[in-house]
Amino acid sequence: MRTILPGILILLAGVLPAQGDTLGVLTRRAVLQLVLDNHPAARQADLRTDMGEALVRSARGGFDPRATVDYDRKDFDDKDYFDLLEAGLEVPTWFGVELYGAYQQTGGQFLDPQNTTPENGLLKAGVSVPIGQGLFIDKRRAELRKSFAYQDMAEAERLELLNQVFYEALADHVEWVAAYKQVIVAREAVDLATMRFQAVRGSFIGGDVPAIDTLEAWLQVQDRQMRRQEAELGFRNASLSLSNHLWDEYLRPLEIARGVVPDTLDL
């Protein structure tokens, strides 16, 4: 099942939005669902499983029941010499024997007595061991065993590949959430430094503190603003790194839009 997140994962130009200016929340679960549904490596892993299942189906075909029909007729000089019909079903088994059932009906003016059947036909059933077919049966069994082994191997490779894809995506997701938390802390630091500067400036105007204190408070505001910009840049870079794992259902790369944030509870 494919999960589409309209309005969240889009290509969008602009600047990193200010606090509170968000488009939506992208959860870890949604990220993993997108990776599972659309990541090229995940799809390749599914193809390996499909190939294994196809090989098993093909090998099992060697043991599928086979319908047989044998019909022979001769007419000459407006005379029905003979009609010979035999229709049956053969069922190969894993043990090398074949179960069979057939219906025979014959007729004609010159029918060989040994081919004569009742008016309503003749039903027969039994077990046969095809002479000289042992090697063929063994080959069919071997092909089926190999197909099961390939299917198991394909599933193991699929899980290994998916684990690697999920690990890389989760590692970048953790960095993304951590980077966003740094942005939150940096923005709060700017707010606190600004409040302190305003308080110090008020005290300076009231004559309670010297002018040098207002300069120190203002420099602290600028330092916190610079740290906030660095945190926002780090968060944007983390968003781009996580975007490398995201694709839409048409295998077009997706970029996490500016303003999309993680769920901080995912870390």
Tab-separated table of C-alpha atoms in Angstrom:
chain	number	residue	atom	x	y	z
A	1	MET	CA	0.000	0.000	0.000
A	2	ARG	CA	1.437	3.360	-1.016
A	3	THR	CA	1.149	6.380	1.268
A	4	ILE	CA	0.972	9.852	-0.316
A	5	LEU	CA	1.390	12.971	1.806
A	6	PRO	CA	-0.056	15.828	-0.275
A	7	GLY	CA	1.152	19.282	0.653
A	8	ILE	CA	3.988	17.990	2.815
A	9	LEU	CA	6.588	16.490	0.529
A	10	ILE	CA	6.888	18.983	-2.304
A	11	LEU	CA	9.532	21.004	-4.078
A	12	LEU	CA	9.284	24.470	-2.591
A	13	ALA	CA	11.552	27.514	-2.820
A	14	GLY	CA	11.953	30.164	-0.159
A	15	VAL	CA	13.591	30.715	3.172
A	16	LEU	CA	13.381	28.742	6.369
A	17	PRO	CA	10.140	29.843	8.041
A	18	ALA	CA	10.065	31.609	11.340
A	19	GLN	CA	8.962	29.874	14.503
A	20	GLY	CA	5.314	28.807	14.250
A	21	ASP	CA	5.280	29.093	10.436
A	22	THR	CA	5.084	25.370	9.685
A	23	LEU	CA	3.383	23.416	6.910
A	24	GLY	CA	2.986	20.173	8.797
A	25	VAL	CA	4.606	17.389	10.787
A	26	LEU	CA	6.355	14.452	9.116
A	27	THR	CA	6.483	11.509	11.496
A	28	ARG	CA	9.013	8.697	11.557
A	29	ARG	CA	6.276	6.235	10.666
A	30	ALA	CA	5.376	8.224	7.541
A	31	VAL	CA	9.041	8.355	6.518
A	32	LEU	CA	9.434	4.588	6.848
A	33	GLN	CA	6.206	4.003	4.915
A	34	LEU	CA	7.456	6.166	2.045
A	35	VAL	CA	10.779	4.340	2.046
A	36	LEU	CA	9.081	0.944	2.029
A	37	ASP	CA	6.635	1.877	-0.730
A	38	ASN	CA	8.772	3.888	-3.108
A	39	HIS	CA	12.507	3.647	-2.451
A	40	PRO	CA	14.182	2.127	-5.556
A	41	ALA	CA	16.175	-0.321	-3.441
A	42	ALA	CA	13.022	-1.448	-1.618
A	43	ARG	CA	11.287	-2.043	-4.922
A	44	GLN	CA	14.307	-3.964	-6.161
A	45	ALA	CA	14.115	-6.101	-3.038
A	46	ASP	CA	10.474	-6.886	-3.798
A	47	LEU	CA	11.460	-7.910	-7.331
A	48	ARG	CA	13.823	-10.524	-5.906
A	49	THR	CA	10.979	-12.036	-3.925
A	50	ASP	CA	8.735	-11.976	-6.989
A	51	MET	CA	11.415	-13.774	-9.000
A	52	GLY	CA	11.726	-16.446	-6.325
A	53	GLU	CA	7.970	-16.991	-6.287
A	54	ALA	CA	7.905	-17.156	-10.094
A	55	LEU	CA	10.608	-19.837	-10.099
A	56	VAL	CA	8.660	-21.912	-7.581
A	57	ARG	CA	5.501	-21.627	-9.672
A	58	SER	CA	7.435	-22.624	-12.785
A	59	ALA	CA	9.031	-25.624	-11.075
A	60	ARG	CA	5.706	-26.719	-9.632
A	61	GLY	CA	4.369	-26.695	-13.169
A	62	GLY	CA	6.341	-29.893	-13.743
A	63	PHE	CA	3.902	-31.592	-11.374
A	64	ASP	CA	0.724	-30.056	-12.779
A	65	PRO	CA	-1.968	-32.435	-14.066
A	66	ARG	CA	-1.913	-32.957	-17.843
A	67	ALA	CA	-4.954	-33.551	-20.010
A	68	THR	CA	-4.483	-36.013	-22.896
A	69	VAL	CA	-6.636	-36.734	-25.926
A	70	ASP	CA	-6.033	-39.472	-28.512
A	71	TYR	CA	-8.412	-39.757	-31.439
A	72	ASP	CA	-8.139	-41.889	-34.567
A	73	ARG	CA	-10.726	-42.444	-37.272
A	74	LYS	CA	-10.906	-44.033	-40.713
A	75	ASP	CA	-13.608	-43.601	-43.361
A	76	PHE	CA	-13.468	-45.150	-46.807
A	77	ASP	CA	-16.033	-45.697	-49.536
A	78	ASP	CA	-18.820	-44.327	-47.327
A	79	LYS	CA	-17.969	-46.858	-44.674
A	80	ASP	CA	-17.002	-46.088	-41.077
A	81	TYR	CA	-14.050	-48.379	-40.592
A	82	PHE	CA	-13.315	-47.374	-36.994
A	83	ASP	CA	-13.456	-44.562	-34.428
A	84	LEU	CA	-11.031	-44.599	-31.484
A	85	LEU	CA	-11.291	-41.953	-28.748
A	86	GLU	CA	-9.430	-41.832	-25.480
A	87	ALA	CA	-9.414	-38.745	-23.235
A	88	GLY	CA	-7.688	-38.737	-19.900
A	89	LEU	CA	-5.855	-36.927	-17.130
A	90	GLU	CA	-2.328	-37.666	-15.911
A	91	VAL	CA	-1.140	-36.436	-12.513
A	92	PRO	CA	2.648	-36.566	-11.890
A	93	THR	CA	3.648	-37.018	-8.264
A	94	TRP	CA	6.712	-36.160	-6.211
A	95	PHE	CA	7.515	-39.878	-5.866
A	96	GLY	CA	7.993	-40.523	-9.591
A	97	VAL	CA	4.732	-42.353	-10.283
A	98	GLU	CA	1.809	-40.951	-12.235
A	99	LEU	CA	-1.862	-41.261	-11.411
A	100	TYR	CA	-4.095	-41.423	-14.422
A	101	GLY	CA	-7.734	-41.682	-15.352
A	102	ALA	CA	-9.215	-41.989	-18.830
A	103	TYR	CA	-12.407	-42.440	-20.791
A	104	GLN	CA	-12.494	-44.644	-23.913
A	105	GLN	CA	-15.147	-44.929	-26.556
A	106	THR	CA	-14.824	-46.850	-29.816
A	107	GLY	CA	-16.953	-47.857	-32.770
A	108	GLY	CA	-16.906	-48.752	-36.462
A	109	GLN	CA	-17.684	-51.617	-38.846
A	110	PHE	CA	-14.132	-52.956	-38.925
A	111	LEU	CA	-13.085	-52.276	-35.353
A	112	ASP	CA	-10.390	-54.522	-33.928
A	113	PRO	CA	-12.117	-56.674	-31.291
A	114	GLN	CA	-9.472	-55.803	-28.692
A	115	ASN	CA	-10.499	-52.142	-28.952
A	116	THR	CA	-14.192	-52.800	-28.419
A	117	THR	CA	-15.804	-50.865	-25.556
A	118	PRO	CA	-19.349	-50.791	-24.140
A	119	GLU	CA	-21.863	-48.567	-25.871
A	120	ASN	CA	-21.543	-45.903	-23.143
A	121	GLY	CA	-17.749	-46.037	-23.220
A	122	LEU	CA	-15.233	-47.279	-20.710
A	123	LEU	CA	-13.661	-45.586	-17.700
A	124	LYS	CA	-10.260	-46.615	-16.426
A	125	ALA	CA	-7.857	-45.422	-13.747
A	126	GLY	CA	-4.567	-46.513	-12.329
A	127	VAL	CA	-0.963	-45.806	-11.444
A	128	SER	CA	1.927	-45.858	-13.881
A	129	VAL	CA	5.690	-45.751	-13.558
A	130	PRO	CA	7.014	-44.310	-16.820
A	131	ILE	CA	9.910	-46.483	-17.997
A	132	GLY	CA	12.992	-44.445	-18.784
A	133	GLN	CA	11.475	-41.318	-17.233
A	134	GLY	CA	13.233	-41.622	-13.876
A	135	LEU	CA	15.872	-39.085	-14.778
A	136	PHE	CA	13.212	-36.663	-15.950
A	137	ILE	CA	11.274	-37.025	-12.692
A	138	ASP	CA	14.471	-36.566	-10.688
A	139	LYS	CA	15.238	-33.412	-12.659
A	140	ARG	CA	11.790	-32.014	-11.958
A	141	ARG	CA	12.199	-32.712	-8.257
A	142	ALA	CA	15.655	-31.115	-8.287
A	143	GLU	CA	14.334	-28.017	-10.058
A	144	LEU	CA	11.568	-27.655	-7.489
A	145	ARG	CA	14.041	-28.021	-4.618
A	146	LYS	CA	16.306	-25.417	-6.222
A	147	SER	CA	13.383	-23.047	-6.680
A	148	PHE	CA	12.500	-23.328	-2.968
A	149	ALA	CA	16.138	-22.682	-2.062
A	150	TYR	CA	16.252	-19.649	-4.367
A	151	GLN	CA	13.021	-18.336	-2.865
A	152	ASP	CA	14.465	-18.597	0.646
A	153	MET	CA	17.675	-16.918	-0.496
A	154	ALA	CA	15.745	-14.172	-2.292
A	155	GLU	CA	13.686	-13.480	0.835
A	156	ALA	CA	16.835	-13.361	2.983
A	157	GLU	CA	18.490	-10.953	0.527
A	158	ARG	CA	15.313	-8.868	0.448
A	159	LEU	CA	15.261	-8.536	4.231
A	160	GLU	CA	18.965	-7.701	4.323
A	161	LEU	CA	18.533	-5.012	1.680
A	162	LEU	CA	15.461	-3.554	3.388
A	163	ASN	CA	17.250	-3.498	6.737
A	164	GLN	CA	20.110	-1.544	5.184
A	165	VAL	CA	17.725	0.924	3.525
A	166	PHE	CA	15.756	1.400	6.752
A	167	TYR	CA	18.925	1.798	8.822
A	168	GLU	CA	20.266	4.571	6.586
A	169	ALA	CA	16.900	6.352	6.481
A	170	LEU	CA	16.456	6.113	10.254
A	171	ALA	CA	19.988	7.380	10.879
A	172	ASP	CA	19.280	10.502	8.815
A	173	HIS	CA	15.867	10.851	10.452
A	174	VAL	CA	17.482	10.892	13.906
A	175	GLU	CA	19.867	13.625	12.729
A	176	TRP	CA	16.896	15.542	11.323
A	177	VAL	CA	14.958	15.439	14.596
A	178	ALA	CA	18.061	16.357	16.611
A	179	ALA	CA	18.769	19.293	14.290
A	180	TYR	CA	15.207	20.542	14.712
A	181	LYS	CA	15.513	20.406	18.492
A	182	GLN	CA	18.653	22.520	18.219
A	183	VAL	CA	16.631	25.066	16.231
A	184	ILE	CA	14.004	25.161	18.990
A	185	VAL	CA	16.659	25.718	21.661
A	186	ALA	CA	18.433	28.386	19.576
A	187	ARG	CA	15.201	30.304	18.967
A	188	GLU	CA	14.353	30.233	22.660
A	189	ALA	CA	17.861	31.513	23.429
A	190	VAL	CA	17.317	34.466	21.077
A	191	ASP	CA	14.024	35.274	22.790
A	192	LEU	CA	15.634	35.167	26.240
A	193	ALA	CA	18.619	37.282	25.154
A	194	THR	CA	16.272	39.847	23.589
A	195	MET	CA	14.198	40.043	26.761
A	196	ARG	CA	17.369	40.545	28.826
A	197	PHE	CA	18.615	43.283	26.489
A	198	GLN	CA	15.321	45.136	26.781
A	199	ALA	CA	15.452	44.852	30.571
A	200	VAL	CA	19.064	46.096	30.711
A	201	ARG	CA	18.268	48.963	28.386
A	202	GLY	CA	15.356	49.950	30.604
A	203	SER	CA	17.660	49.878	33.619
A	204	PHE	CA	20.188	52.037	31.750
A	205	ILE	CA	17.518	54.579	30.886
A	206	GLY	CA	16.527	54.627	34.551
A	207	GLY	CA	20.158	55.236	35.522
A	208	ASP	CA	20.569	51.916	37.335
A	209	VAL	CA	23.299	50.386	35.120
A	210	PRO	CA	26.129	51.811	33.019
A	211	ALA	CA	26.003	51.965	29.205
A	212	ILE	CA	28.562	49.150	28.903
A	213	ASP	CA	25.969	46.731	30.251
A	214	THR	CA	23.597	47.492	27.376
A	215	LEU	CA	26.417	46.849	24.893
A	216	GLU	CA	27.197	43.507	26.513
A	217	ALA	CA	23.508	42.526	26.413
A	218	TRP	CA	23.228	43.545	22.753
A	219	LEU	CA	26.316	41.533	21.796
A	220	GLN	CA	24.734	38.544	23.486
A	221	VAL	CA	21.602	38.990	21.352
A	222	GLN	CA	23.713	39.040	18.193
A	223	ASP	CA	25.593	35.922	19.306
A	224	ARG	CA	22.319	34.065	19.938
A	225	GLN	CA	20.976	35.185	16.548
A	226	MET	CA	24.088	33.857	14.826
A	227	ARG	CA	23.741	30.530	16.645
A	228	ARG	CA	20.093	30.360	15.592
A	229	GLN	CA	21.050	30.858	11.942
A	230	GLU	CA	23.634	28.094	12.230
A	231	ALA	CA	21.035	25.779	13.774
A	232	GLU	CA	18.517	26.583	11.028
A	233	LEU	CA	21.136	25.903	8.366
A	234	GLY	CA	21.996	22.603	10.029
A	235	PHE	CA	18.313	21.674	10.116
A	236	ARG	CA	17.922	22.499	6.422
A	237	ASN	CA	20.930	20.363	5.547
A	238	ALA	CA	19.503	17.521	7.639
A	239	SER	CA	16.204	17.887	5.757
A	240	LEU	CA	18.019	17.537	2.443
A	241	SER	CA	19.900	14.478	3.690
A	242	LEU	CA	16.654	12.813	4.751
A	243	SER	CA	15.067	13.763	1.428
A	244	ASN	CA	17.610	11.533	-0.320
A	245	HIS	CA	15.614	8.530	0.936
A	246	LEU	CA	12.202	9.768	-0.213
A	247	TRP	CA	10.576	9.111	-3.597
A	248	ASP	CA	7.049	9.255	-4.947
A	249	GLU	CA	5.203	6.344	-6.538
A	250	TYR	CA	6.593	7.303	-9.964
A	251	LEU	CA	10.172	7.130	-8.631
A	252	ARG	CA	10.581	10.892	-8.703
A	253	PRO	CA	12.827	12.205	-5.898
A	254	LEU	CA	11.057	14.189	-3.199
A	255	GLU	CA	12.369	17.092	-1.167
A	256	ILE	CA	11.059	17.874	2.293
A	257	ALA	CA	9.446	21.279	2.025
A	258	ARG	CA	10.709	24.176	4.077
A	259	GLY	CA	8.327	24.441	6.983
A	260	VAL	CA	7.817	20.704	7.400
A	261	VAL	CA	9.069	19.657	10.822
A	262	PRO	CA	9.512	16.321	12.602
A	263	ASP	CA	7.607	15.022	15.568
A	264	THR	CA	10.007	15.711	18.438
A	265	LEU	CA	8.655	12.642	20.262
A	266	ASP	CA	10.250	10.462	17.556
A	267	LEU	CA	13.714	10.967	19.069
